[in-house]
PDB file of C-alpha atoms and ligand atoms in Angstrom:
ATOM      1  CA  UNK A 987      -0.090  -0.006  -0.163  1.00  0.00           C
ATOM      2  CA  UNK A 988       1.235   3.487  -1.025  1.00  0.00           C
ATOM      3  CA  UNK A 989       1.443   6.072   1.839  1.00  0.00           C
ATOM      4  CA  UNK A 990      -0.831   8.323  -0.543  1.00  0.00           C
ATOM      5  CA  UNK A 991      -2.917   6.951  -2.872  1.00  0.00           C
ATOM      6  CA  UNK A 992      -5.034   9.318  -5.337  1.00  0.00           C
ATOM      7  CA  UNK A 993      -7.823   7.245  -7.140  1.00  0.00           C
ATOM      8  CA  UNK A 994      -9.948   8.771 -10.201  1.00  0.00           C
ATOM      9  CA  UNK A 995     -10.531  12.252  -8.465  1.00  0.00           C
ATOM     10  CA  UNK A 996     -12.848  14.727 -10.382  1.00  0.00           C
ATOM     11  CA  UNK A 997     -12.720  18.011  -8.958  1.00  0.00           C
ATOM     12  CA  UNK A 998     -14.873  21.139  -9.686  1.00  0.00           C
ATOM     13  CA  UNK A 999     -14.827  24.923  -9.136  1.00  0.00           C
ATOM     14  CA  UNK A1000     -18.638  25.165  -9.413  1.00  0.00           C
ATOM     15  CA  UNK A1001     -19.652  24.143 -12.596  1.00  0.00           C
ATOM     16  CA  UNK A1002     -16.100  24.191 -14.117  1.00  0.00           C
ATOM     17  CA  UNK A1003     -14.290  20.772 -13.937  1.00  0.00           C
ATOM     18  CA  UNK A1004     -10.646  21.140 -13.117  1.00  0.00           C
ATOM     19  CA  UNK A1005      -9.395  17.458 -12.507  1.00  0.00           C
ATOM     20  CA  UNK A1006     -10.376  14.226 -14.593  1.00  0.00           C
ATOM     21  CA  UNK A1007     -10.112  10.917 -13.102  1.00  0.00           C
ATOM     22  CA  UNK A1008      -6.606  11.983 -11.588  1.00  0.00           C
ATOM     23  CA  UNK A1009      -4.814   8.872 -10.227  1.00  0.00           C
ATOM     24  CA  UNK A1010      -1.311   8.571  -8.573  1.00  0.00           C
ATOM     25  CA  UNK A1011       0.571   6.979  -5.586  1.00  0.00           C
ATOM     26  CA  UNK A1012       3.104   8.393  -3.774  1.00  0.00           C
ATOM     27  CA  UNK A1013       5.230   5.564  -1.552  1.00  0.00           C
ATOM     28  CA  UNK A1014       6.655   6.048   2.050  1.00  0.00           C
ATOM     29  CA  UNK A1015      10.354   7.981   1.648  1.00  0.00           C
ATOM     30  CA  UNK A1016       9.886   8.994  -2.328  1.00  0.00           C
ATOM     31  CA  UNK A1017       9.897  12.277  -3.639  1.00  0.00           C
ATOM     32  CA  UNK A1018       7.300  12.429  -6.426  1.00  0.00           C
ATOM     33  CA  UNK A1019       7.066  15.260  -8.929  1.00  0.00           C
ATOM     34  CA  UNK A1020       3.648  16.652 -10.087  1.00  0.00           C
ATOM     35  CA  UNK A1021       4.889  18.669 -12.969  1.00  0.00           C
ATOM     36  CA  UNK A1022       2.774  20.754 -15.956  1.00  0.00           C
ATOM     37  CA  UNK A1023       2.007  24.027 -17.140  1.00  0.00           C
ATOM     38  CA  UNK A1024       0.176  27.217 -15.881  1.00  0.00           C
ATOM     39  CA  UNK A1025      -3.348  25.919 -15.067  1.00  0.00           C
ATOM     40  CA  UNK A1026      -2.743  22.432 -15.465  1.00  0.00           C
ATOM     41  CA  UNK A1027      -4.436  21.375 -12.363  1.00  0.00           C
ATOM     42  CA  UNK A1028      -1.336  20.957  -9.815  1.00  0.00           C
ATOM     43  CA  UNK A1029      -2.640  23.541  -7.006  1.00  0.00           C
ATOM     44  CA  UNK A1030      -5.990  21.993  -7.679  1.00  0.00           C
ATOM     45  CA  UNK A1031      -4.570  18.487  -6.819  1.00  0.00           C
ATOM     46  CA  UNK A1032      -3.104  19.407  -3.542  1.00  0.00           C
ATOM     47  CA  UNK A1033      -5.976  21.387  -2.437  1.00  0.00           C
ATOM     48  CA  UNK A1034      -7.881  18.374  -2.996  1.00  0.00           C
ATOM     49  CA  UNK A1035      -5.514  16.430  -0.656  1.00  0.00           C
ATOM     50  CA  UNK A1036      -5.427  19.066   1.925  1.00  0.00           C
ATOM     51  CA  UNK A1037      -9.159  18.844   2.181  1.00  0.00           C
ATOM     52  CA  UNK A1038      -9.776  22.635   0.988  1.00  0.00           C
ATOM     53  CA  UNK A1039     -11.594  21.212  -2.361  1.00  0.00           C
ATOM     54  CA  UNK A1040     -13.729  18.187  -1.933  1.00  0.00           C
ATOM     55  CA  UNK A1041     -13.733  15.850  -4.978  1.00  0.00           C
ATOM     56  CA  UNK A1042     -17.027  15.132  -6.532  1.00  0.00           C
ATOM     57  CA  UNK A1043     -16.060  11.455  -7.273  1.00  0.00           C
ATOM     58  CA  UNK A1044     -13.002   9.346  -6.434  1.00  0.00           C
ATOM     59  CA  UNK A1045     -10.840   8.652  -3.104  1.00  0.00           C
ATOM     60  CA  UNK A1046      -7.761   9.924  -1.577  1.00  0.00           C
ATOM     61  CA  UNK A1047      -6.201   7.473   0.867  1.00  0.00           C
ATOM     62  CA  UNK A1048      -3.425   8.395   3.470  1.00  0.00           C
ATOM     63  CA  UNK A1049      -2.012   5.577   5.468  1.00  0.00           C
ATOM     64  CA  UNK A1050      -5.062   3.826   4.040  1.00  0.00           C
ATOM     65  CA  UNK A1051      -7.388   6.245   5.532  1.00  0.00           C
ATOM     66  CA  UNK A1052      -9.723   8.105   3.196  1.00  0.00           C
ATOM     67  CA  UNK A1053      -9.394  11.891   3.403  1.00  0.00           C
ATOM     68  CA  UNK A1054     -12.258  13.136   1.206  1.00  0.00           C
ATOM     69  CA  UNK A1055     -14.514  12.779   4.295  1.00  0.00           C
ATOM     70  CA  UNK A1056     -11.935  14.820   6.547  1.00  0.00           C
ATOM     71  CA  UNK A1057     -11.988  18.338   7.324  1.00  0.00           C
ATOM     72  CA  UNK A1058      -8.547  20.159   6.595  1.00  0.00           C
ATOM     73  CA  UNK A1059      -7.400  20.384  10.011  1.00  0.00           C
ATOM     74  CA  UNK A1060      -7.602  16.893  10.714  1.00  0.00           C
ATOM     75  CA  UNK A1061      -5.749  15.970   7.569  1.00  0.00           C
ATOM     76  CA  UNK A1062      -3.017  18.246   9.031  1.00  0.00           C
ATOM     77  CA  UNK A1063      -3.319  16.003  12.358  1.00  0.00           C
ATOM     78  CA  UNK A1064      -3.002  12.845  10.589  1.00  0.00           C
ATOM     79  CA  UNK A1065       0.379  14.165   9.217  1.00  0.00           C
ATOM     80  CA  UNK A1066       0.040  15.889   5.798  1.00  0.00           C
ATOM     81  CA  UNK A1067       1.127  19.448   5.359  1.00  0.00           C
ATOM     82  CA  UNK A1068       0.799  21.742   2.487  1.00  0.00           C
ATOM     83  CA  UNK A1069       3.073  24.448   1.989  1.00  0.00           C
ATOM     84  CA  UNK A1070       0.979  26.602  -0.392  1.00  0.00           C
ATOM     85  CA  UNK A1071       2.302  28.848  -3.484  1.00  0.00           C
ATOM     86  CA  UNK A1072       3.207  32.354  -2.257  1.00  0.00           C
ATOM     87  CA  UNK A1073       4.737  32.003   0.873  1.00  0.00           C
ATOM     88  CA  UNK A1074       2.111  32.828   3.160  1.00  0.00           C
ATOM     89  CA  UNK A1075       3.721  34.160   6.171  1.00  0.00           C
ATOM     90  CA  UNK A1076       2.568  36.525   9.078  1.00  0.00           C
ATOM     91  CA  UNK A1077       4.737  39.734   8.131  1.00  0.00           C
ATOM     92  CA  UNK A1078       4.491  41.637  11.201  1.00  0.00           C
ATOM     93  CA  UNK A1079       5.569  38.507  13.330  1.00  0.00           C
ATOM     94  CA  UNK A1080       9.133  37.518  13.695  1.00  0.00           C
ATOM     95  CA  UNK A1081      10.684  34.514  12.401  1.00  0.00           C
ATOM     96  CA  UNK A1082      10.420  32.292  15.659  1.00  0.00           C
ATOM     97  CA  UNK A1083       6.613  33.814  16.222  1.00  0.00           C
ATOM     98  CA  UNK A1084       5.887  32.587  12.641  1.00  0.00           C
ATOM     99  CA  UNK A1085       7.185  28.917  13.779  1.00  0.00           C
ATOM    100  CA  UNK A1086       5.331  28.823  16.674  1.00  0.00           C
ATOM    101  CA  UNK A1087       2.254  29.820  15.265  1.00  0.00           C
ATOM    102  CA  UNK A1088       2.847  27.019  12.530  1.00  0.00           C
ATOM    103  CA  UNK A1089       2.839  24.195  15.114  1.00  0.00           C
ATOM    104  CA  UNK A1090      -0.600  24.484  16.162  1.00  0.00           C
ATOM    105  CA  UNK A1091      -1.756  20.788  16.021  1.00  0.00           C
ATOM    106  CA  UNK A1092      -1.212  18.130  18.611  1.00  0.00           C
ATOM    107  CA  UNK A1093       0.632  16.304  16.358  1.00  0.00           C
ATOM    108  CA  UNK A1094       3.066  19.496  16.020  1.00  0.00           C
ATOM    109  CA  UNK A1095       3.206  20.463  19.805  1.00  0.00           C
ATOM    110  CA  UNK A1096       4.422  17.181  20.854  1.00  0.00           C
ATOM    111  CA  UNK A1097       7.373  17.288  19.076  1.00  0.00           C
ATOM    112  CA  UNK A1098       8.099  21.079  19.064  1.00  0.00           C
ATOM    113  CA  UNK A1099      11.419  21.338  20.239  1.00  0.00           C
ATOM    114  CA  UNK A1100      12.742  18.700  17.891  1.00  0.00           C
ATOM    115  CA  UNK A1101      11.209  20.516  15.070  1.00  0.00           C
ATOM    116  CA  UNK A1102      12.656  23.622  15.483  1.00  0.00           C
ATOM    117  CA  UNK A1103      16.065  22.339  16.330  1.00  0.00           C
ATOM    118  CA  UNK A1104      15.811  20.486  12.912  1.00  0.00           C
ATOM    119  CA  UNK A1105      14.376  23.561  10.962  1.00  0.00           C
ATOM    120  CA  UNK A1106      17.263  25.707  12.329  1.00  0.00           C
ATOM    121  CA  UNK A1107      19.685  22.858  11.629  1.00  0.00           C
ATOM    122  CA  UNK A1108      18.093  22.923   7.810  1.00  0.00           C
ATOM    123  CA  UNK A1109      18.075  26.493   7.463  1.00  0.00           C
ATOM    124  CA  UNK A1110      21.022  28.146   9.816  1.00  0.00           C
ATOM    125  CA  UNK A1111      20.014  31.618   8.565  1.00  0.00           C
ATOM    126  CA  UNK A1112      16.334  31.432  10.167  1.00  0.00           C
ATOM    127  CA  UNK A1113      18.287  30.802  13.518  1.00  0.00           C
ATOM    128  CA  UNK A1114      20.467  34.132  13.170  1.00  0.00           C
ATOM    129  CA  UNK A1115      17.096  36.098  11.862  1.00  0.00           C
ATOM    130  CA  UNK A1116      14.927  34.223  14.452  1.00  0.00           C
ATOM    131  CA  UNK A1117      13.737  37.768  16.247  1.00  0.00           C
ATOM    132  CA  UNK A1118      13.884  39.490  12.986  1.00  0.00           C
ATOM    133  CA  UNK A1119       9.989  40.140  11.554  1.00  0.00           C
ATOM    134  CA  UNK A1120       9.005  37.872   8.965  1.00  0.00           C
ATOM    135  CA  UNK A1121       8.173  40.659   6.462  1.00  0.00           C
ATOM    136  CA  UNK A1122      11.888  42.067   6.432  1.00  0.00           C
ATOM    137  CA  UNK A1123      13.307  38.682   5.157  1.00  0.00           C
ATOM    138  CA  UNK A1124      14.583  38.609   1.550  1.00  0.00           C
ATOM    139  CA  UNK A1125      12.766  36.454  -1.041  1.00  0.00           C
ATOM    140  CA  UNK A1126      14.715  33.448  -0.564  1.00  0.00           C
ATOM    141  CA  UNK A1127      14.696  33.472   3.342  1.00  0.00           C
ATOM    142  CA  UNK A1128      10.706  33.738   3.244  1.00  0.00           C
ATOM    143  CA  UNK A1129      10.463  30.579   1.096  1.00  0.00           C
ATOM    144  CA  UNK A1130      12.788  28.878   3.817  1.00  0.00           C
ATOM    145  CA  UNK A1131      10.190  30.284   6.446  1.00  0.00           C
ATOM    146  CA  UNK A1132       7.449  28.848   4.728  1.00  0.00           C
ATOM    147  CA  UNK A1133       8.931  25.472   4.336  1.00  0.00           C
ATOM    148  CA  UNK A1134      10.258  25.466   8.006  1.00  0.00           C
ATOM    149  CA  UNK A1135       6.584  26.339   8.947  1.00  0.00           C
ATOM    150  CA  UNK A1136       5.519  23.538   7.382  1.00  0.00           C
ATOM    151  CA  UNK A1137       8.151  21.169   8.911  1.00  0.00           C
ATOM    152  CA  UNK A1138       7.150  22.668  12.242  1.00  0.00           C
ATOM    153  CA  UNK A1139       3.709  20.383  11.495  1.00  0.00           C
ATOM    154  CA  UNK A1140       5.618  16.967  11.919  1.00  0.00           C
ATOM    155  CA  UNK A1141       4.654  15.787   8.591  1.00  0.00           C
ATOM    156  CA  UNK A1142       4.797  12.267   7.052  1.00  0.00           C
ATOM    157  CA  UNK A1143       4.032  13.831   4.031  1.00  0.00           C
ATOM    158  CA  UNK A1144       5.001  17.583   2.726  1.00  0.00           C
ATOM    159  CA  UNK A1145       3.383  18.862  -0.435  1.00  0.00           C
ATOM    160  CA  UNK A1146       5.452  21.879  -1.754  1.00  0.00           C
ATOM    161  CA  UNK A1147       3.500  24.106  -3.917  1.00  0.00           C
ATOM    162  CA  UNK A1148       5.998  25.505  -6.655  1.00  0.00           C
ATOM    163  CA  UNK A1149       8.759  26.690  -3.923  1.00  0.00           C
ATOM    164  CA  UNK A1150      11.239  27.991  -6.503  1.00  0.00           C
ATOM    165  CA  UNK A1151       8.406  30.291  -8.119  1.00  0.00           C
ATOM    166  CA  UNK A1152      10.015  33.961  -8.417  1.00  0.00           C
ATOM    167  CA  UNK A1153      13.329  33.371  -6.747  1.00  0.00           C
ATOM    168  CA  UNK A1154      16.532  34.222  -8.608  1.00  0.00           C
ATOM    169  CA  UNK A1155      18.348  31.557 -10.222  1.00  0.00           C
ATOM    170  CA  UNK A1156      20.994  30.861  -7.406  1.00  0.00           C
ATOM    171  CA  UNK A1157      17.881  30.774  -4.802  1.00  0.00           C
ATOM    172  CA  UNK A1158      16.197  28.146  -6.956  1.00  0.00           C
ATOM    173  CA  UNK A1159      19.201  26.132  -6.510  1.00  0.00           C
ATOM    174  CA  UNK A1160      19.374  26.384  -3.059  1.00  0.00           C
ATOM    175  CA  UNK A1161      15.600  25.613  -2.454  1.00  0.00           C
ATOM    176  CA  UNK A1162      16.181  22.428  -4.780  1.00  0.00           C
ATOM    177  CA  UNK A1163      19.092  21.377  -2.308  1.00  0.00           C
ATOM    178  CA  UNK A1164      17.033  21.752   0.352  1.00  0.00           C
ATOM    179  CA  UNK A1165      14.087  19.687  -0.850  1.00  0.00           C
ATOM    180  CA  UNK A1166      16.945  17.189  -1.490  1.00  0.00           C
ATOM    181  CA  UNK A1167      18.263  17.041   1.718  1.00  0.00           C
ATOM    182  CA  UNK A1168      14.625  16.639   3.411  1.00  0.00           C
ATOM    183  CA  UNK A1169      14.121  13.742   1.197  1.00  0.00           C
ATOM    184  CA  UNK A1170      17.598  12.502   2.142  1.00  0.00           C
ATOM    185  CA  UNK A1171      16.463  12.614   5.672  1.00  0.00           C
ATOM    186  CA  UNK A1172      13.761  10.400   4.821  1.00  0.00           C
ATOM    187  CA  UNK A1173      10.586  12.594   4.255  1.00  0.00           C
ATOM    188  CA  UNK A1174       7.739  11.936   1.793  1.00  0.00           C
ATOM    189  CA  UNK A1175       7.514  14.479  -0.430  1.00  0.00           C
ATOM    190  CA  UNK A1176       5.068  15.562  -3.182  1.00  0.00           C
ATOM    191  CA  UNK A1177       6.735  18.638  -5.089  1.00  0.00           C
ATOM    192  CA  UNK A1178       4.613  20.566  -7.229  1.00  0.00           C
ATOM    193  CA  UNK A1179       6.838  22.806 -10.095  1.00  0.00           C
ATOM    194  CA  UNK A1180       6.743  24.327 -12.936  1.00  0.00           C
ATOM    195  CA  UNK A1181      10.534  24.033 -13.096  1.00  0.00           C
ATOM    196  CA  UNK A1182       9.803  20.953 -15.145  1.00  0.00           C
ATOM    197  CA  UNK A1183      13.630  19.875 -15.594  1.00  0.00           C
ATOM    198  CA  UNK A1184      14.941  20.692 -12.037  1.00  0.00           C
ATOM    199  CA  UNK A1185      11.748  18.791 -10.334  1.00  0.00           C
ATOM    200  CA  UNK A1186      12.432  15.601 -12.902  1.00  0.00           C
ATOM    201  CA  UNK A1187      16.178  15.452 -11.934  1.00  0.00           C
ATOM    202  CA  UNK A1188      15.621  15.380  -8.505  1.00  0.00           C
ATOM    203  CA  UNK A1189      12.317  13.359  -8.347  1.00  0.00           C
ATOM    204  CA  UNK A1190      12.197   9.634  -7.873  1.00  0.00           C
ATOM    205  CA  UNK A1191       9.068   9.566 -10.001  1.00  0.00           C
ATOM    206  CA  UNK A1192       6.986  12.006 -11.766  1.00  0.00           C
ATOM    207  CA  UNK A1193       3.559  12.715 -13.303  1.00  0.00           C
ATOM    208  CA  UNK A1194       2.815  15.364 -16.071  1.00  0.00           C
ATOM    209  CA  UNK A1195      -0.522  17.037 -15.734  1.00  0.00           C
ATOM    210  CA  UNK A1196      -1.984  18.489 -18.768  1.00  0.00           C
ATOM    211  CA  UNK A1197      -5.480  20.521 -18.752  1.00  0.00           C
ATOM    212  CA  UNK A1198      -6.483  18.479 -15.553  1.00  0.00           C
ATOM    213  CA  UNK A1199      -5.349  15.133 -16.620  1.00  0.00           C
ATOM    214  CA  UNK A1200      -2.406  12.828 -15.826  1.00  0.00           C
ATOM    215  CA  UNK A1201      -0.974  12.295 -19.626  1.00  0.00           C
ATOM    216  CA  UNK A1202       2.519  10.594 -18.338  1.00  0.00           C
ATOM    217  CA  UNK A1203       3.997   9.279 -15.724  1.00  0.00           C
ATOM    218  CA  UNK A1204       7.400   7.513 -14.880  1.00  0.00           C
ATOM    219  CA  UNK A1205      10.633   7.541 -13.215  1.00  0.00           C
ATOM    220  CA  UNK A1206      12.217  10.896 -13.250  1.00  0.00           C
ATOM    221  CA  UNK A1207      15.026   9.919 -15.694  1.00  0.00           C
ATOM    222  CA  UNK A1208      12.737   8.416 -18.217  1.00  0.00           C
ATOM    223  CA  UNK A1209      10.382  11.248 -18.246  1.00  0.00           C
ATOM    224  CA  UNK A1210      13.540  13.849 -18.752  1.00  0.00           C
ATOM    225  CA  UNK A1211      14.447  11.238 -21.867  1.00  0.00           C
ATOM    226  CA  UNK A1212      10.620  11.513 -23.099  1.00  0.00           C
ATOM    227  CA  UNK A1213      10.559  13.197 -26.460  1.00  0.00           C
ATOM    228  CA  UNK A1214       7.071  14.779 -25.268  1.00  0.00           C
ATOM    229  CA  UNK A1215       8.554  15.990 -22.469  1.00  0.00           C
ATOM    230  CA  UNK A1216      11.385  17.397 -24.368  1.00  0.00           C
ATOM    231  CA  UNK A1217       9.803  19.066 -26.702  1.00  0.00           C
ATOM    232  CA  UNK A1218       6.576  20.351 -24.574  1.00  0.00           C
ATOM    233  CA  UNK A1219       9.057  21.274 -21.380  1.00  0.00           C
ATOM    234  CA  UNK A1220      12.378  21.422 -21.881  1.00  0.00           C
ATOM    235  CA  UNK A1221      12.500  23.522 -25.029  1.00  0.00           C
ATOM    236  CA  UNK A1222      14.678  20.944 -27.001  1.00  0.00           C
TER     237      UNK A1222
HETATM  238  P1  ATP B 909      -0.737  27.412 -11.370  1.00  0.00           P
HETATM  239  O1  ATP B 909       0.830  26.860 -11.375  1.00  0.00           O
HETATM  240  O2  ATP B 909      -0.873  28.446 -12.281  1.00  0.00           O
HETATM  241  O3  ATP B 909      -1.042  27.382 -10.075  1.00  0.00           O
HETATM  242  P2  ATP B 909      -1.809  24.815 -11.525  1.00  0.00           P
HETATM  243  O4  ATP B 909      -1.389  23.608 -12.410  1.00  0.00           O
HETATM  244  O5  ATP B 909      -1.758  24.598 -10.227  1.00  0.00           O
HETATM  245  O6  ATP B 909      -1.206  26.117 -12.091  1.00  0.00           O
HETATM  246  P3  ATP B 909      -4.519  25.236 -11.150  1.00  0.00           P
HETATM  247  O7  ATP B 909      -4.420  26.565 -10.166  1.00  0.00           O
HETATM  248  O8  ATP B 909      -4.884  23.769 -10.091  1.00  0.00           O
HETATM  249  O9  ATP B 909      -3.458  24.916 -12.028  1.00  0.00           O
HETATM  250  O10 ATP B 909      -5.372  25.527 -11.833  1.00  0.00           O
HETATM  251  C1  ATP B 909      -6.250  24.436 -12.380  1.00  0.00           C
HETATM  252  C2  ATP B 909      -7.623  25.118 -13.363  1.00  0.00           C
HETATM  253  O11 ATP B 909      -8.689  25.577 -12.429  1.00  0.00           O
HETATM  254  C3  ATP B 909      -7.545  26.497 -14.434  1.00  0.00           C
HETATM  255  O12 ATP B 909      -8.394  26.209 -15.273  1.00  0.00           O
HETATM  256  C4  ATP B 909      -7.741  27.457 -13.286  1.00  0.00           C
HETATM  257  O13 ATP B 909      -8.142  28.520 -14.279  1.00  0.00           O
HETATM  258  C5  ATP B 909      -8.828  26.867 -12.640  1.00  0.00           C
HETATM  259  N1  ATP B 909      -8.764  27.368 -11.214  1.00  0.00           N
HETATM  260  C6  ATP B 909      -7.801  27.336 -10.179  1.00  0.00           C
HETATM  261  N2  ATP B 909      -8.276  28.276  -9.001  1.00  0.00           N
HETATM  262  C7  ATP B 909      -9.709  28.219  -9.656  1.00  0.00           C
HETATM  263  C8  ATP B 909     -10.552  29.005  -8.247  1.00  0.00           C
HETATM  264  N3  ATP B 909     -10.308  29.230  -6.951  1.00  0.00           N
HETATM  265  N4  ATP B 909     -11.896  29.270  -8.805  1.00  0.00           N
HETATM  266  C9  ATP B 909     -12.129  28.727 -10.234  1.00  0.00           C
HETATM  267  N5  ATP B 909     -11.409  28.272 -11.171  1.00  0.00           N
HETATM  268  C10 ATP B 909     -10.157  28.135 -10.627  1.00  0.00           C
END
């Protein structure tokens, strides 16, 4: 049994269907990339897993339990952390206050000290800036804080939505390095990216979404070598 099993989900915004029979798996310890262009349905997929959107049909199982009947906070408590696109932080709170505020679940509070040590080890700059207001951080530091806030939830599955978006190339490299470190720590990761090349180079497996449907899947390496991917996403 996979850690996360998404089976034939159909998701709508009102009358508009955004996902069509989307199915995929994430095994424990795996890094799976969900790639595709703008508007393909990547964010919608993550919202469905987090319980923000409810599929009209299909199932989403995490550790064998169906998430589609659960409320978003129950899903977080079960071990799923979703780091949304756009680094949603409290700009008027300090870095440390942001981290404390993120650890609001029972599951997170039980391991607060260990999680804080972990994120400060992963991002030493956040320790240095712990009493600085989050709104004064650079773009790269804000993204690190957003990831750190997700990690404070003590997740078993970390879902990252476009962590590299809007960052300068050097910072993009740093964020991908961080994702690799998290994988090496044994965390299971579902990574949504428009940066198809980098995401597939790092991922164990990948799925390609086009207009709400999964059109291809394979190992990261297979997808990187796939002629259709090369033409459509890698500009070759
Ligand atoms: P992006 O990287 O731009 O977020 P994406 O692959 O994550 O792209 P989604 O944001 O999931 O794509 O969008 C999938 C489809 O659903 C698009 O057609 C989009 O216009 C539509 N959509 C997304 N959010 C909403 C919403 N809140 N209300 C109505 N339609 C939406």
